[in-house]
Tab-separated table of C-alpha atoms in Angstrom:
chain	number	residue	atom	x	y	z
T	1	UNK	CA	-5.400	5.229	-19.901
T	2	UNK	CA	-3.942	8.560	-19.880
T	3	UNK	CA	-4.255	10.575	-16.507
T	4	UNK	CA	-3.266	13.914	-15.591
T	5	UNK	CA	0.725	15.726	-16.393
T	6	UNK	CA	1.598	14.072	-13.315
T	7	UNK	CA	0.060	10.918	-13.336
T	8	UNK	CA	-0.476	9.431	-16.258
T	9	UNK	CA	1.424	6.414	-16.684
T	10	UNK	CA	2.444	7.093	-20.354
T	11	UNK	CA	2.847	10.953	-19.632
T	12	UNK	CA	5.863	12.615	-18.482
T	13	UNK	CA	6.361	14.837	-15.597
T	14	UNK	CA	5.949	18.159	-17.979
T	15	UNK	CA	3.933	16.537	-20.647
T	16	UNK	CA	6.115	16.404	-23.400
T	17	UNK	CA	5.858	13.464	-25.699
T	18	UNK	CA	8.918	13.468	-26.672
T	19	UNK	CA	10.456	12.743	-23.241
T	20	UNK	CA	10.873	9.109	-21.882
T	21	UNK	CA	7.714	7.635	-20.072
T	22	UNK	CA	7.389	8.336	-16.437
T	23	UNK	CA	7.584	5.093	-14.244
T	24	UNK	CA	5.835	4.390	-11.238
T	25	UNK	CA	8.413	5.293	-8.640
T	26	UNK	CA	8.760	8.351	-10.248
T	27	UNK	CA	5.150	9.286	-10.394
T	28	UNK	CA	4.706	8.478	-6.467
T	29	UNK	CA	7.511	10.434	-5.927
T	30	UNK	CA	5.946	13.367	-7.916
T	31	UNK	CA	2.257	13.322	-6.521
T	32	UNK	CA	4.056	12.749	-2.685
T	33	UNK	CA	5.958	16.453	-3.352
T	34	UNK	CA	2.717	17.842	-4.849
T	35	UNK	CA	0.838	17.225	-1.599
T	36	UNK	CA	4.171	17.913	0.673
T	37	UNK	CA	4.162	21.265	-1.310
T	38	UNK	CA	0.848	22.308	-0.850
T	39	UNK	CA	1.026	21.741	3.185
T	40	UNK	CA	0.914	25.603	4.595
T	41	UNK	CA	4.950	26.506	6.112
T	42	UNK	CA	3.111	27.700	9.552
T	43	UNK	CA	1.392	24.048	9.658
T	44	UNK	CA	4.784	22.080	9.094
T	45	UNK	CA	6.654	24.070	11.909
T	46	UNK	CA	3.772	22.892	14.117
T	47	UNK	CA	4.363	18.697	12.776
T	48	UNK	CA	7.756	19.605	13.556
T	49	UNK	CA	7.305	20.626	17.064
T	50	UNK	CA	5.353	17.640	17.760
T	51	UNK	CA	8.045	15.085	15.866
T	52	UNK	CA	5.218	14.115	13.831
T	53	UNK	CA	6.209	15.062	10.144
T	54	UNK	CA	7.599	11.981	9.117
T	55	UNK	CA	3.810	10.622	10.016
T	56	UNK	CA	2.533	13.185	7.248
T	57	UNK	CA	5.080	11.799	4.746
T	58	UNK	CA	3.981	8.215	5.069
T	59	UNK	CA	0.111	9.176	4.754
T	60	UNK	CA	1.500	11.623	1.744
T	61	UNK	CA	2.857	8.643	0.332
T	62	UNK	CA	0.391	5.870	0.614
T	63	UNK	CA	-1.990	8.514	-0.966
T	64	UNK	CA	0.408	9.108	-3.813
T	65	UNK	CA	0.396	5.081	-4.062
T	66	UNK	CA	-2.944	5.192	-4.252
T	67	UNK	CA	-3.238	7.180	-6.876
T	68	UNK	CA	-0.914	5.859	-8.653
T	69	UNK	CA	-2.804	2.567	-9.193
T	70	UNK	CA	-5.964	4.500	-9.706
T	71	UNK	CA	-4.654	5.430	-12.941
T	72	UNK	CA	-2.708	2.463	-13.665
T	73	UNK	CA	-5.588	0.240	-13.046
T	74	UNK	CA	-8.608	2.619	-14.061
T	75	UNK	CA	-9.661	1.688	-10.363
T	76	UNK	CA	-11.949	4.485	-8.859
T	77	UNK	CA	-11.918	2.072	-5.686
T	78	UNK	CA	-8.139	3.529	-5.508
T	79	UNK	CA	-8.976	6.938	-6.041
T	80	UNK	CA	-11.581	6.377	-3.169
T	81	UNK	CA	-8.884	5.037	-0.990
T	82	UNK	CA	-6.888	8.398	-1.474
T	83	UNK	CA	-9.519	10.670	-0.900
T	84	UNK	CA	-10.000	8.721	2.358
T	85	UNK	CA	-6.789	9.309	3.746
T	86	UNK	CA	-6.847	12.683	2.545
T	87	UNK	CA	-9.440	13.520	5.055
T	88	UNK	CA	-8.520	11.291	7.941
T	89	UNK	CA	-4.758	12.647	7.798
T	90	UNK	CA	-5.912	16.500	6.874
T	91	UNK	CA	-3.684	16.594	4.261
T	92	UNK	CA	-4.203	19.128	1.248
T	93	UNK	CA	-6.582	17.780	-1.581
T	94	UNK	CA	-4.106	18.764	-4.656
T	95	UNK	CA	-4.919	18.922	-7.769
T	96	UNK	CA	-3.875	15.417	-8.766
T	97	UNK	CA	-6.556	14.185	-6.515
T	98	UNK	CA	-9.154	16.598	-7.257
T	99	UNK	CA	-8.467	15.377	-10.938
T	100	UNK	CA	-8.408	11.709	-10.131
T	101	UNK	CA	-11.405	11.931	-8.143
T	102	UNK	CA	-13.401	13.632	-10.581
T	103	UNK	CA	-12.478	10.791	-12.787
T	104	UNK	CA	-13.247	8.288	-10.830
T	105	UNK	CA	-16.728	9.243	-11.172
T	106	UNK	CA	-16.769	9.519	-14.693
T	107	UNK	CA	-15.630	6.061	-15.197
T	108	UNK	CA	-18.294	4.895	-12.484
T	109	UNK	CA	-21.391	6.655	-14.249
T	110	UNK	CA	-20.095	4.760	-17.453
T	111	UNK	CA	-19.239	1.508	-15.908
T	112	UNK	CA	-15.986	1.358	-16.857
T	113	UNK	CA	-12.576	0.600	-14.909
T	114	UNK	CA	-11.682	-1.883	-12.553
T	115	UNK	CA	-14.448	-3.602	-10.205
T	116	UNK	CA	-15.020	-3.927	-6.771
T	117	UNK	CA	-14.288	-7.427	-6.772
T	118	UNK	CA	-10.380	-6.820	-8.243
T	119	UNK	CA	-10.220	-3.905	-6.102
T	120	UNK	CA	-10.945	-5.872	-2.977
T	121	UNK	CA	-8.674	-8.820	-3.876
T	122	UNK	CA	-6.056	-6.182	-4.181
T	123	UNK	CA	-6.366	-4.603	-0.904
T	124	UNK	CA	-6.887	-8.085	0.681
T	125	UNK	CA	-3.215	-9.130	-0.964
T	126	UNK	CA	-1.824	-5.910	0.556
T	127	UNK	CA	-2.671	-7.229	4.316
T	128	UNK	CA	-2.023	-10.738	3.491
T	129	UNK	CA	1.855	-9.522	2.492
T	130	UNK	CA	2.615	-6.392	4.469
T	131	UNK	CA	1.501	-9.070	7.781
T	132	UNK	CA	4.658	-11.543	6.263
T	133	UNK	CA	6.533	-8.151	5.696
T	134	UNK	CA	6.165	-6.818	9.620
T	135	UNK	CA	6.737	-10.887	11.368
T	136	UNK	CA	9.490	-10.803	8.664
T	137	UNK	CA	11.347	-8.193	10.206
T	138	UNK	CA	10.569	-9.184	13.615
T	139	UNK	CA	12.790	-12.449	12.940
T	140	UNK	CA	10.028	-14.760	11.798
T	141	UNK	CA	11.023	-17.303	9.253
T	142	UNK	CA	9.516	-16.800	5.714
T	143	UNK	CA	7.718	-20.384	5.906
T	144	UNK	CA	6.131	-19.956	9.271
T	145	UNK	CA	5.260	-15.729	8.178
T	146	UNK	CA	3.319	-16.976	5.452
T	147	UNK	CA	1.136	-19.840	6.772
T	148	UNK	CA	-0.107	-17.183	9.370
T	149	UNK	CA	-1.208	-15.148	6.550
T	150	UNK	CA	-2.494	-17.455	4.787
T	151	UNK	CA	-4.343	-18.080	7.948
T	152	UNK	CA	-5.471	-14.535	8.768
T	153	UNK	CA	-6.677	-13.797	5.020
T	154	UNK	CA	-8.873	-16.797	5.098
T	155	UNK	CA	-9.876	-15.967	8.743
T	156	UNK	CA	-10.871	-12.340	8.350
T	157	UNK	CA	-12.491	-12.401	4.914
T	158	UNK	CA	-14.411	-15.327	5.428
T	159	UNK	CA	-12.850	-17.543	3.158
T	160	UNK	CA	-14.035	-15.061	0.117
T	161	UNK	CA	-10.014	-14.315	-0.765
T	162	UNK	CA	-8.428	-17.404	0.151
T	163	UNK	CA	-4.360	-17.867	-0.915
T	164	UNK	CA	-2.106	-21.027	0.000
T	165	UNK	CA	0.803	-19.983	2.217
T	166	UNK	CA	2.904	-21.645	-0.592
T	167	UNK	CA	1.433	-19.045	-3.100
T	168	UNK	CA	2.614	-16.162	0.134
T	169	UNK	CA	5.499	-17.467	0.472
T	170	UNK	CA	6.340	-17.619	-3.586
T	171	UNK	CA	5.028	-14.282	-4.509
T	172	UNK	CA	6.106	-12.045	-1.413
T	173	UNK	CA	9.133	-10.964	-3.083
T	174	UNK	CA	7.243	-9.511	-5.751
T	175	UNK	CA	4.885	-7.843	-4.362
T	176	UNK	CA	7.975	-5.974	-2.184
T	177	UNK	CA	9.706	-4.838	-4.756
T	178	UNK	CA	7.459	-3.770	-6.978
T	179	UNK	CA	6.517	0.138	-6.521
T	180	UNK	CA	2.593	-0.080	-7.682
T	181	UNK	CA	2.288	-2.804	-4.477
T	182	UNK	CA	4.455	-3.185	-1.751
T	183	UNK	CA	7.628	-1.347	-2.136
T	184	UNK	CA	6.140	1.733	-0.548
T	185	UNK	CA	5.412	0.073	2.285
T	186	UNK	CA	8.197	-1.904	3.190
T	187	UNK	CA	10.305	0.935	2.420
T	188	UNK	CA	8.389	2.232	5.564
T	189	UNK	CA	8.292	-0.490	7.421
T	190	UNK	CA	12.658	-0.346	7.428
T	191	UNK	CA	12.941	3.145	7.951
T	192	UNK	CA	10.981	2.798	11.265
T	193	UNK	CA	13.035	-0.544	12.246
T	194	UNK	CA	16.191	1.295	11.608
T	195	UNK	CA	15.379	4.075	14.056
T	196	UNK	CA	14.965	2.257	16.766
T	197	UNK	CA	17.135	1.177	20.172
T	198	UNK	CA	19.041	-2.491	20.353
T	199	UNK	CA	16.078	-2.762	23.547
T	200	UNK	CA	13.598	-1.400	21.439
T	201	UNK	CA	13.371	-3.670	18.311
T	202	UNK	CA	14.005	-6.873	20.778
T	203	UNK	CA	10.673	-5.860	22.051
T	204	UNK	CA	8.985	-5.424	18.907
T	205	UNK	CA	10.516	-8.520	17.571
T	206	UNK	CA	8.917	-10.379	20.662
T	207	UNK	CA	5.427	-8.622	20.567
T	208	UNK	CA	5.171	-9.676	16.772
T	209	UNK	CA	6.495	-13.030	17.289
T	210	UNK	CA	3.282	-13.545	19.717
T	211	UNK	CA	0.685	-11.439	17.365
T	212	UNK	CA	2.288	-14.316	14.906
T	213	UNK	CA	0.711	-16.936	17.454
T	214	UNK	CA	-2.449	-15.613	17.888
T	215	UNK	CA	-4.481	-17.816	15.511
T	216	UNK	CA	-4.541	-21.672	15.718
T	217	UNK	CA	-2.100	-23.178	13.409
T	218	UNK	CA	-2.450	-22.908	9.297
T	219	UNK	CA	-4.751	-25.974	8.430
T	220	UNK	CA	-3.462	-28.229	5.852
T	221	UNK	CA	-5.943	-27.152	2.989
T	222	UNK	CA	-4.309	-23.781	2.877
T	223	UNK	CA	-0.648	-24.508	3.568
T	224	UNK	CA	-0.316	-25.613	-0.482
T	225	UNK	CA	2.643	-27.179	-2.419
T	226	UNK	CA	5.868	-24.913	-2.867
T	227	UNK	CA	7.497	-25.319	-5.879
T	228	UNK	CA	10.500	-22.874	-7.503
């Protein structure tokens, strides 16, 4: 599926066809400058005054993430998900997500793209790993970060997308380094780490170690088998 000049996975950023294909990262990158751009000067000076412009880059970013799969996986759940934090973080509506909206309900009046059900097991995955992610970098051991998210998935969607802490565990890595799922946001997730105080990240460290303990222990039907 082809999307707009700036999104479409087999487009590059100008269009031509004769240039290499543009790759995830750099498609992010490109609709997270597009909405950046469009953010009026008089409005930024204000973020900046109130040390909150690095907030607008993150919600920038997850949207550009967002859209980013929307094309990649004909989702219009995705394109949903952008609009959504569009709205909540008052960021511009560019033209990339006018365009991928608009698409998104094409492909729903023809019943075409991704469904709800692959859409939710997605966004389901993302908690699941960015939960190891954050007790990861609060100290928490890569066995014990992944039986309490095996734990919380099956707690909080009711057993409807299920996953063996040995399957957490295996396919964490992955789904950190690769830019269409969780690369954005553990790129976040260090950047805030890394700015804070010796006394600062001991605390955090503690407070997630405890949010780590706050469900009973992983039963043994979902702690699974781990095998390289």
């Amino acid at each position: 599926m082809k999307g707009p000049t700036l999104a479409g996975p087999s487009s590059s950023l100008s269009g031509h066809c004769n240039e290499p294909p543009i790759t995830p990262n750099e498609q992010i990158a490109a609709f997270r400058n597009e909405i950046l751009a469009a953010i009026p000067e008089e409005y930024i000076e204000r973020l900046e005054d109130q040390e909150a412009l690095a907030l607008v880059g993150r919600d920038a970013e997850i949207v550009a993430l967002y859209l980013s799969r929307f094309w990649h996986f004909e989702s219009p759940w995705w394109a949903d998900e952008a609009l959504r934090i569009v709205f909540a973080s008052k960021l511009p509506a560019t033209k990339a997500v006018e365009t991928a909206f608009g698409r998104a309900a094409d492909l729903r009046l023809r019943d075409k793209g991704q469904n709800k059900g692959q859409f939710l097991r997605q966004a389901w995955e993302d908690r699941a790993f960015f939960l190891v992610a954050v007790m990861r970098e609060a100290g928490v051991s890569a066995n014990e970060a992944s039986h309490q998210a095996a734990r919380w998935r099956d707690e909080f969607s009711v057993g409807a997308f299920t996953a063996k802490a040995s399957t957490i565990e295996k396919e964490f890595p992955k789904w950190a380094n690769d830019p269409l799922r969780g690369k954005v946001w553990c790129g976040q997730l260090s950047q805030e780490t890394e700015g804070l105080t010796p006394a600062q990240k001991a605390d955090l460290i503690q407070a997630n170690k405890l949010r780590a303990r706050i469900l009973p222990p992983c039963p043994d039907g979902l702690r699974g088998n781990r095998r390289d």
